[in-house]
PDB file of C-alpha atoms in Angstrom:
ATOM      1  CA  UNK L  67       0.000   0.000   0.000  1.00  0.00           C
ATOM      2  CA  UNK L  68       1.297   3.329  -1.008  1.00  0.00           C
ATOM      3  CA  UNK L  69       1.695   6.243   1.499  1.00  0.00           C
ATOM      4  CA  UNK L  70      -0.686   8.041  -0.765  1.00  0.00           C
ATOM      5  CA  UNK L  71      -3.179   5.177  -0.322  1.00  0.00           C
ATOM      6  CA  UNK L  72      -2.826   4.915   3.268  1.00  0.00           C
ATOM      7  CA  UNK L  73      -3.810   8.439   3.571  1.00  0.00           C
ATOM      8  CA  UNK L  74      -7.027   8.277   1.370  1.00  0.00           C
ATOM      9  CA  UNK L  75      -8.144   5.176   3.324  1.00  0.00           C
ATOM     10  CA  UNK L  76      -7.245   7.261   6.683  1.00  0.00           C
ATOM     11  CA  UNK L  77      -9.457   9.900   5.366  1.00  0.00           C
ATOM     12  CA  UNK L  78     -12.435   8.190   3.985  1.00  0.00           C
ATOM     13  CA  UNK L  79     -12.378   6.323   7.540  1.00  0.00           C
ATOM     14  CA  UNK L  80     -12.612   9.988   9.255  1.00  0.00           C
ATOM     15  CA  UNK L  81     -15.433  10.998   6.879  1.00  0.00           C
ATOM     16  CA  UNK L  82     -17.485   7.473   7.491  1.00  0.00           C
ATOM     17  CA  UNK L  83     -16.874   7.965  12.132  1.00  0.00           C
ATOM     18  CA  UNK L  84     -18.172  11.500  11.337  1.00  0.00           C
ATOM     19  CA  UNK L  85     -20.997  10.923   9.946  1.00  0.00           C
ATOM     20  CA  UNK L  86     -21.335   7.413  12.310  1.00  0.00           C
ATOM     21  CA  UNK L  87     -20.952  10.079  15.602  1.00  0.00           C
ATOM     22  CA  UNK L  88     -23.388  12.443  14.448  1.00  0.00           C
ATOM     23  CA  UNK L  89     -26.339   9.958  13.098  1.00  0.00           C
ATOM     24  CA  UNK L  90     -25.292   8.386  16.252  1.00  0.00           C
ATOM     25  CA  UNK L  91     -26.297  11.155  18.807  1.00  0.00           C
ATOM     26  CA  UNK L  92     -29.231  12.495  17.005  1.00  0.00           C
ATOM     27  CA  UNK L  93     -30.625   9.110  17.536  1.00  0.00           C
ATOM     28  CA  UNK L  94     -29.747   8.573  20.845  1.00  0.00           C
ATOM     29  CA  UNK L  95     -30.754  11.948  21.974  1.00  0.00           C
ATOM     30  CA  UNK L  96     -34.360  11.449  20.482  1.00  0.00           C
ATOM     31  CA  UNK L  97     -33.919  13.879  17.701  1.00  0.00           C
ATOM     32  CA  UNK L  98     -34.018  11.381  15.352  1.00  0.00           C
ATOM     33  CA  UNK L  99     -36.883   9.374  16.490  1.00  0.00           C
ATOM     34  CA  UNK L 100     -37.884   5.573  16.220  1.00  0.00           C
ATOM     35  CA  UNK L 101     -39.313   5.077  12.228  1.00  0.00           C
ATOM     36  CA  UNK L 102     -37.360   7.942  11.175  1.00  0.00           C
ATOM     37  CA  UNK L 103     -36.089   8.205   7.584  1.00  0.00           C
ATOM     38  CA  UNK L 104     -32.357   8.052   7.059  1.00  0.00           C
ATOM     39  CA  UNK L 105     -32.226   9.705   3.816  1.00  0.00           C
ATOM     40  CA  UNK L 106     -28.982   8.518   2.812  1.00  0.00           C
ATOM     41  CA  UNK L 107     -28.187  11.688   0.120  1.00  0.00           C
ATOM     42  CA  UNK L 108     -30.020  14.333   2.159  1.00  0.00           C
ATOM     43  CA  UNK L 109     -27.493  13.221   4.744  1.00  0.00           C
ATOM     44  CA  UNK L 110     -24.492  13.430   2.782  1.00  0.00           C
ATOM     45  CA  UNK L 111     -25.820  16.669   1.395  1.00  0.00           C
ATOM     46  CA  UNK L 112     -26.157  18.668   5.066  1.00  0.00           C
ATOM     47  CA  UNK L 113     -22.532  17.166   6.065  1.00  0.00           C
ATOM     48  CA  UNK L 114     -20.651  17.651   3.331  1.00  0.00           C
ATOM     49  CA  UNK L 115     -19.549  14.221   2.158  1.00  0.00           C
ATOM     50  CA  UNK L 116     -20.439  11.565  -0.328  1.00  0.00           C
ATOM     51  CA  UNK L 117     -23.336   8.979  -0.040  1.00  0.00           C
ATOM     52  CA  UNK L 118     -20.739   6.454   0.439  1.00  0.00           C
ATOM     53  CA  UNK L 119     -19.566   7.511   3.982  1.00  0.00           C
ATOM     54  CA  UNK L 120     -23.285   7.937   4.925  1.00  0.00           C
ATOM     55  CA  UNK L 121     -24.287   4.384   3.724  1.00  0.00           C
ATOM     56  CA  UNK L 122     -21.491   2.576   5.787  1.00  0.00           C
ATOM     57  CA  UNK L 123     -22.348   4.780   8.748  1.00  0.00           C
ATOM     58  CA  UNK L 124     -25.571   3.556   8.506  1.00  0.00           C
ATOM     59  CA  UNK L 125     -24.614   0.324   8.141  1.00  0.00           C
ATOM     60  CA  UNK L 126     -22.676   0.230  11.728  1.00  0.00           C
ATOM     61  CA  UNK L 127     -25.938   1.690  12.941  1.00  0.00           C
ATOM     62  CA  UNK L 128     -27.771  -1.150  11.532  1.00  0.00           C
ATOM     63  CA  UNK L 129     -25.029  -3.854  13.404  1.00  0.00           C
ATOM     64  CA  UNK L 130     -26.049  -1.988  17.064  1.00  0.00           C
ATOM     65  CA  UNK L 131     -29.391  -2.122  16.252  1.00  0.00           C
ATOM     66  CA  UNK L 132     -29.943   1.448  16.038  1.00  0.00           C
ATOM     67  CA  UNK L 133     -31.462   1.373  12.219  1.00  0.00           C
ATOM     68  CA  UNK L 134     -32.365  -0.720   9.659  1.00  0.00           C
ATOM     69  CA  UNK L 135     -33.473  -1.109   5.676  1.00  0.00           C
ATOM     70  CA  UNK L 136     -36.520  -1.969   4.402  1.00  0.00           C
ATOM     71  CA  UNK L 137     -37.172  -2.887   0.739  1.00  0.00           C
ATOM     72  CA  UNK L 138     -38.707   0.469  -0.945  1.00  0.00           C
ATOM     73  CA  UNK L 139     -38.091   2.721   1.995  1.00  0.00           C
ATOM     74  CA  UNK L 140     -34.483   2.719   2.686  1.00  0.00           C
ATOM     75  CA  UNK L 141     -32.673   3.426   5.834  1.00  0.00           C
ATOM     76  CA  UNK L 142     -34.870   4.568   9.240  1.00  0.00           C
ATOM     77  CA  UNK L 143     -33.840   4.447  12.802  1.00  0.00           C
ATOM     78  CA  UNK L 144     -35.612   1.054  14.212  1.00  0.00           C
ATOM     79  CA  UNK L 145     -39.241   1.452  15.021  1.00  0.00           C
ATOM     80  CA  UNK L 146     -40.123   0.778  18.555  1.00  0.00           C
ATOM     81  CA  UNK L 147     -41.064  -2.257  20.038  1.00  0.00           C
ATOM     82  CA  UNK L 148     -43.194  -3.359  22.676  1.00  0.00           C
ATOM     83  CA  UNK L 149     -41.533  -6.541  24.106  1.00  0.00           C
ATOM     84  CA  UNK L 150     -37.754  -5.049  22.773  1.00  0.00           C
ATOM     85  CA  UNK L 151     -38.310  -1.597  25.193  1.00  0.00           C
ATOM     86  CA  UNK L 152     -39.789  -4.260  27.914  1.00  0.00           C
ATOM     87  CA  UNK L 153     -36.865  -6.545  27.389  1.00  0.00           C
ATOM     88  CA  UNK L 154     -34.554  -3.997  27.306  1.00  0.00           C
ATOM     89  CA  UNK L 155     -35.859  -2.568  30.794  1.00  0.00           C
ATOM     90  CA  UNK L 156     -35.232  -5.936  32.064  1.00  0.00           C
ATOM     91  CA  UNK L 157     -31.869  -6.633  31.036  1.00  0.00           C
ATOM     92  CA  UNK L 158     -31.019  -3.218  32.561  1.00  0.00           C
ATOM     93  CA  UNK L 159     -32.343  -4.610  35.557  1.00  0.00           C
ATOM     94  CA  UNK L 160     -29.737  -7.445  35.909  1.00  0.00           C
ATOM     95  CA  UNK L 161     -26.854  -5.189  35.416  1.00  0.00           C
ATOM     96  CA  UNK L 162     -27.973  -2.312  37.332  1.00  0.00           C
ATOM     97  CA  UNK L 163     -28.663  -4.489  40.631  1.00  0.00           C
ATOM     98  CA  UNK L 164     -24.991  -5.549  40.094  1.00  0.00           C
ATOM     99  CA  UNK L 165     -23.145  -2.473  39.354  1.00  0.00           C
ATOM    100  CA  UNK L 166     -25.551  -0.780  42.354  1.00  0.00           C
ATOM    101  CA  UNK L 167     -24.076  -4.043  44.563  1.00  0.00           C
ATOM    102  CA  UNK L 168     -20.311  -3.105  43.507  1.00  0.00           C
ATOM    103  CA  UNK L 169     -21.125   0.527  43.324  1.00  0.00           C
ATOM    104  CA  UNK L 170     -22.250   0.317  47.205  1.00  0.00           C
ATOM    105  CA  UNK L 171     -18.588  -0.950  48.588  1.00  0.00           C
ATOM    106  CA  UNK L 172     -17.259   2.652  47.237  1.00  0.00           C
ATOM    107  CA  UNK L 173     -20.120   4.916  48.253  1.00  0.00           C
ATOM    108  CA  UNK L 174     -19.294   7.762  50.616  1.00  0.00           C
ATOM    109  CA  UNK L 175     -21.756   9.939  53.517  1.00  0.00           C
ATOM    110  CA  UNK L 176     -21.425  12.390  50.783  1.00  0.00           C
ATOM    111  CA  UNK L 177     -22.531  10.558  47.920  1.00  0.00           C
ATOM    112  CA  UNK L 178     -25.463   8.851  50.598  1.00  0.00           C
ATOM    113  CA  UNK L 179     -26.372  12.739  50.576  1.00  0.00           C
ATOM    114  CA  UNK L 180     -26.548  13.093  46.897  1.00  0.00           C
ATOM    115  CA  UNK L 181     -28.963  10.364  46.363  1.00  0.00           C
ATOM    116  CA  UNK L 182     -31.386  11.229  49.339  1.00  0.00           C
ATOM    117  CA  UNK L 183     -31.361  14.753  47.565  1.00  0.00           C
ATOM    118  CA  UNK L 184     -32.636  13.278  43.926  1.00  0.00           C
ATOM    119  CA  UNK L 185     -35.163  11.335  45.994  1.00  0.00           C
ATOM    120  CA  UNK L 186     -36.510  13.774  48.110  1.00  0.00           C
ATOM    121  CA  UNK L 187     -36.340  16.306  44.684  1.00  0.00           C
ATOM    122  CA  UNK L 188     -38.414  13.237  43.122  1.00  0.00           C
ATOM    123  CA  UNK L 189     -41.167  13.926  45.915  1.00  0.00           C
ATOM    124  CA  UNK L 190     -41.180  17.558  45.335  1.00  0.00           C
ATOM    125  CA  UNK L 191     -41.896  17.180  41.438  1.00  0.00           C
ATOM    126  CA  UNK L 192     -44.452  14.695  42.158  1.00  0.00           C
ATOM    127  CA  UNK L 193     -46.280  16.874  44.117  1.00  0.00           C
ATOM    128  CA  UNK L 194     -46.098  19.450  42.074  1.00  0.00           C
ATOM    129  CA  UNK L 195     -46.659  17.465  38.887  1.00  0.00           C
ATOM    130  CA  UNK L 196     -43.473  17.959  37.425  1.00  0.00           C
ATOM    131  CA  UNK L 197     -42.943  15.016  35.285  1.00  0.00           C
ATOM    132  CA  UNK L 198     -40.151  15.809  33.750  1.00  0.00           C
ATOM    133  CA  UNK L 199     -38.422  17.090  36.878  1.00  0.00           C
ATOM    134  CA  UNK L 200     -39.223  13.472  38.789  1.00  0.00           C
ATOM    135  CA  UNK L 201     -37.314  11.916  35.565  1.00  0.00           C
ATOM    136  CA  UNK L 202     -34.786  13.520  35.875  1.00  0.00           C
ATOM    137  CA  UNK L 203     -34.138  13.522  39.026  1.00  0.00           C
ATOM    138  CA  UNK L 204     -34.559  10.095  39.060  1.00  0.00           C
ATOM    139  CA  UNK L 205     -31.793   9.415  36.262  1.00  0.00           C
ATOM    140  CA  UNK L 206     -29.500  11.144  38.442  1.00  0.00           C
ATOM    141  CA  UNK L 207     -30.569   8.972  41.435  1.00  0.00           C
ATOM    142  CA  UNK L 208     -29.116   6.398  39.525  1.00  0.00           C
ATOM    143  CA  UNK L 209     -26.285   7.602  37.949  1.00  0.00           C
ATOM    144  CA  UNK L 210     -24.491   8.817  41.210  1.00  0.00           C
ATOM    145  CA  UNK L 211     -24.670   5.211  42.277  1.00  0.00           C
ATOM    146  CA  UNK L 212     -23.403   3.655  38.936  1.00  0.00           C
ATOM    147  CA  UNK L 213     -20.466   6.300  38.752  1.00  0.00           C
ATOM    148  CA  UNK L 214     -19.263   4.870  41.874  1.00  0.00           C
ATOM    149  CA  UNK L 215     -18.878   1.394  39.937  1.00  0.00           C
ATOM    150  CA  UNK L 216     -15.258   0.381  38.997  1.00  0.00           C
ATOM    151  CA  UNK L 217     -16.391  -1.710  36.153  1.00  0.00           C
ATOM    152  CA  UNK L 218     -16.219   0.349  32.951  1.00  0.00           C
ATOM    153  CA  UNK L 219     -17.648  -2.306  30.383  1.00  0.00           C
ATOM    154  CA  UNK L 220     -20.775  -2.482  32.743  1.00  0.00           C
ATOM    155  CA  UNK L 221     -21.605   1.154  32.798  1.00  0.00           C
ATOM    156  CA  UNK L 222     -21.304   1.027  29.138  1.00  0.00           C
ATOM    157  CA  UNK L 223     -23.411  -1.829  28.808  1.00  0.00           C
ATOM    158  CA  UNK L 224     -25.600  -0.077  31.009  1.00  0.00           C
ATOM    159  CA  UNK L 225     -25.670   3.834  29.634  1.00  0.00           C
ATOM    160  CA  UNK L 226     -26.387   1.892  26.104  1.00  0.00           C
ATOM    161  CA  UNK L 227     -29.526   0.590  26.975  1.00  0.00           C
ATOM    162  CA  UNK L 228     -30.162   3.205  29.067  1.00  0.00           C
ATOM    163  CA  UNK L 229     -30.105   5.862  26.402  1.00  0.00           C
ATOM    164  CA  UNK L 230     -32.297   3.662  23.909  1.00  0.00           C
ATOM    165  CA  UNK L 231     -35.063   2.963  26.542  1.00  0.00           C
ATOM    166  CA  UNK L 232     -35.417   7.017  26.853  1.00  0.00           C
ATOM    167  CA  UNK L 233     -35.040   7.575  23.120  1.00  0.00           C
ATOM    168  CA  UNK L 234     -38.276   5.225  23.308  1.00  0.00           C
ATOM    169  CA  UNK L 235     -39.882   6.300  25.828  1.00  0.00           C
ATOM    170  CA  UNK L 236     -39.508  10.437  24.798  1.00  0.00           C
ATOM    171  CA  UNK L 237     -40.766   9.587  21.534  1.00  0.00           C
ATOM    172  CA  UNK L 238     -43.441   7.229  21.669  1.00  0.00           C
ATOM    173  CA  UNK L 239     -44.303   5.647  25.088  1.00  0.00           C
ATOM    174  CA  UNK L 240     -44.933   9.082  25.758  1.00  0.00           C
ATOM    175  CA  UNK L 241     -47.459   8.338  28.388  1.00  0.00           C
ATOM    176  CA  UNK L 242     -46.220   5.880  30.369  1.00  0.00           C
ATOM    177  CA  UNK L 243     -46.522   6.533  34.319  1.00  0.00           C
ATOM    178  CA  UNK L 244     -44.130   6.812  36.578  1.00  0.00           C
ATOM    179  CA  UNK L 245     -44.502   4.787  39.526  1.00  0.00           C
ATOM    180  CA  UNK L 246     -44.267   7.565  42.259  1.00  0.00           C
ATOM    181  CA  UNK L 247     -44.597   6.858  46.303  1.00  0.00           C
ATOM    182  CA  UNK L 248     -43.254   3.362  45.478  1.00  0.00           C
ATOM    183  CA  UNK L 249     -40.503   4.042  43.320  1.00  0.00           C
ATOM    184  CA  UNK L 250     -39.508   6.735  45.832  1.00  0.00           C
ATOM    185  CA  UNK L 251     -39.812   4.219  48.574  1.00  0.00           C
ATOM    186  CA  UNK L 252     -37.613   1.725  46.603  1.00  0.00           C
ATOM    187  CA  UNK L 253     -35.325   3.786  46.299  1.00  0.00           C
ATOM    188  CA  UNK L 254     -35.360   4.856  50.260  1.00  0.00           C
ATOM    189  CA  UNK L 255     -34.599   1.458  50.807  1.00  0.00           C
ATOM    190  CA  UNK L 256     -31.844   1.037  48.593  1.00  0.00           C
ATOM    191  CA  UNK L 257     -29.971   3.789  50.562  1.00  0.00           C
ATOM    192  CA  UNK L 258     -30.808   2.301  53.972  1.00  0.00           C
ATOM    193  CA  UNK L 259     -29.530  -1.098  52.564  1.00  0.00           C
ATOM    194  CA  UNK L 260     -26.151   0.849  51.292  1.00  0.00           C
ATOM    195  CA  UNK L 261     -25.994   3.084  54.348  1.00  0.00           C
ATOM    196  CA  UNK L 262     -25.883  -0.105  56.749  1.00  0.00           C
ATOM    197  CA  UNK L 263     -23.559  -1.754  55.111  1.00  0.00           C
ATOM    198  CA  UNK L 264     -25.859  -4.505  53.944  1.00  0.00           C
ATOM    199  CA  UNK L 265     -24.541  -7.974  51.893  1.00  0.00           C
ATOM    200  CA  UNK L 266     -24.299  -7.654  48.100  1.00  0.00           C
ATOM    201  CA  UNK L 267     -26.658  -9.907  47.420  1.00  0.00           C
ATOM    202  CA  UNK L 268     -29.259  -8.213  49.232  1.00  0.00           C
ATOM    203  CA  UNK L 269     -28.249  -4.714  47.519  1.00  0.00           C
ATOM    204  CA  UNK L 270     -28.164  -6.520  44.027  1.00  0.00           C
ATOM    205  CA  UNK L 271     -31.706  -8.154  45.117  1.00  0.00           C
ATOM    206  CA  UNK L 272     -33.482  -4.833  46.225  1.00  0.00           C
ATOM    207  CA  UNK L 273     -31.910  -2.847  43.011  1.00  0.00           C
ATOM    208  CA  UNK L 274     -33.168  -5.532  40.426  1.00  0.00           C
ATOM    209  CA  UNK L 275     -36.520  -6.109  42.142  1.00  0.00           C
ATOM    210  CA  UNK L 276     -36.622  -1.512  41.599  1.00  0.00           C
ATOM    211  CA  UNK L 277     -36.129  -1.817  37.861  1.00  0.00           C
ATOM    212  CA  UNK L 278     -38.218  -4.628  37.715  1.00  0.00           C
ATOM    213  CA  UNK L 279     -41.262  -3.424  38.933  1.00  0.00           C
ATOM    214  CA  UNK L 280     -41.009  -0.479  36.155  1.00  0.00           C
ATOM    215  CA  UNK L 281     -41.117  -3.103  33.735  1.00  0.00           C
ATOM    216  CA  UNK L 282     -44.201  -4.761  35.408  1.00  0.00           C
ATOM    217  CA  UNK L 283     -45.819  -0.862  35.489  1.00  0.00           C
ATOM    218  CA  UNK L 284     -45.110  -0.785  31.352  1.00  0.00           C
ATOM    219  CA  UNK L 285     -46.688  -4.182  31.102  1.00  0.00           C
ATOM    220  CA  UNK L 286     -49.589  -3.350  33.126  1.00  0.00           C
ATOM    221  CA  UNK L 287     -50.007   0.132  30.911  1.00  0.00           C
ATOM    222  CA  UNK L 288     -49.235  -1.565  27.249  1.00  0.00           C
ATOM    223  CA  UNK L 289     -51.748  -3.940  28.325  1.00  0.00           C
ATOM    224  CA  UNK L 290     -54.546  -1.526  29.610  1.00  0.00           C
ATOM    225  CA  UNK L 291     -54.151   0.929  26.779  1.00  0.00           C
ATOM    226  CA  UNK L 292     -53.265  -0.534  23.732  1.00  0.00           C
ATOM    227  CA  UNK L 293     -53.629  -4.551  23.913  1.00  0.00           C
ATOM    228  CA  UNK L 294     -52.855  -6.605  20.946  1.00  0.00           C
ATOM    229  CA  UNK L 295     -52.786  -5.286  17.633  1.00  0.00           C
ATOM    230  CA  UNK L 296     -53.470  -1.925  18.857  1.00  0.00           C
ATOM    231  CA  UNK L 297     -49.557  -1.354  20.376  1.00  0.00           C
ATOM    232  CA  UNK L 298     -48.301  -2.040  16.711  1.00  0.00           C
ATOM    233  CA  UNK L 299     -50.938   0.529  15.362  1.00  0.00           C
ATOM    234  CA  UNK L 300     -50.436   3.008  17.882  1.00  0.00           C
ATOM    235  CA  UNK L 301     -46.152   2.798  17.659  1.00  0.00           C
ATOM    236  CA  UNK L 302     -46.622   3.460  14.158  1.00  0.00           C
ATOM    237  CA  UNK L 303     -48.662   6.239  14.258  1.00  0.00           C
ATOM    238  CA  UNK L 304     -46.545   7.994  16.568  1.00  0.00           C
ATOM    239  CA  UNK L 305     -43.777   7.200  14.799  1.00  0.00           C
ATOM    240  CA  UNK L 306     -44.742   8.737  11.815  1.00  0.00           C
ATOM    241  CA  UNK L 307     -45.465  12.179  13.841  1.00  0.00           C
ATOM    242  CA  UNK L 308     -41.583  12.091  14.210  1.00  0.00           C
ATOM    243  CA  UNK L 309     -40.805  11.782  10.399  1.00  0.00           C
TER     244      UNK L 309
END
């Protein structure tokens, strides 16, 4: 291989993690929502580059499970699904209770103080009604204890799914209830079990059984709102609303 070659192949490989970083984001930050149309030379267009770049972007996209192709209508970010968001919920479930568990050996009075704060924050914006507020502070709740995790292929694991299952839930489980009093109270409990020094297990137990339950309250809704053939019908309606 030449040097000249080297460089060109350097170059195009630039060009194609560009565009990969930037379809990337805008999906995982909801602006690009589930059923969304990658439109492979409007894309190229707005950054600059060739469709070639774009397409193998996409493609990478495609292997995470991020987008896919469809015969006649090209590249879209995956639609959302039912049992993939509830499955998803549930895996997180398994690794949070772990990385909580290891998380808890680390955990300091001051960092015991951060999480009561997000919880009692959590109350505040449920009694006022502040949705997004109680989400919020809820992510945080969690993400305090997961920082204090020393296992850095778990919290990627875990900020992966994480990111997808809001993506989702922004753009099209858009009414999906929190669980209030009893998440709060979950979470209550969590801190008691870390404050006290509890065994692993027992942190890992109460931290799965948390995540859990919010999978159990999406069940509960997908089945009381939109049973059967009428999740499908509704995903794709909202869907389209983001096109």
């Amino acid at each position: 291989m030449t040097p000249a070659t080297s460089v060109d192949g350097e170059h195009a490989m630039n060009k194609q993690e560009h565009v990969y970083r930037v379809l990337r984001e805008r999906i995982l930050e909801g602006q690009y929502g589930p059923g969304y149309r990658l439109v492979i030379d409007a894309i190229a267009e707005e950054l600059g580059y060739s469709a070639l770049p774009v397409r193998e972007a996409i493609r990478r996209l495609e292997a995470e499970g991020l987008a896919i192709f469809r015969p006649n209508a090209g590249a879209q970010v995956k639609p959302a699904d039912p049992a993939g968001f509830a499955e998803g919920l549930a895996t997180l479930a398994v690794l949070e209770g772990f990385a909580t568990a290891e998380a808890a050996k680390a955990m300091t009075a001051e960092d015991l103080a951060a999480v009561e704060h997000e919880t009692d924050l959590m109350v505040e914006c449920m009694e006022t009604l502040d949705v997004s507020g109680y989400s919020q502070a809820n992510k945080r709740f969690h993400e305090y204890i997961n920082a204090r995790c020393n296992n850095a292929s778990l919290l990627e694991m875990i900020n992966e799914i994480s990111q997808r299952s809001d993506v989702i839930r922004r753009t099209v489980f858009t009414q999906i209830p929190y669980r209030g009093r009893s998440s709060i109270a979950e979470h209550r409990a969590i801190i008691e079990l870390i404050r006290n020094g509890a065994p692993s297990d027992e942190i890992e137990k109460a931290a799965r059984t948390h995540k859990l339950r919010t999978v159990e309250a999406f069940r509960s809704w997908q089945k009381e709102n939109a049973p059967g053939d009428a999740v499908a019908g509704m995903i794709l309606k909202n869907a389209a609303a983001k096109v």
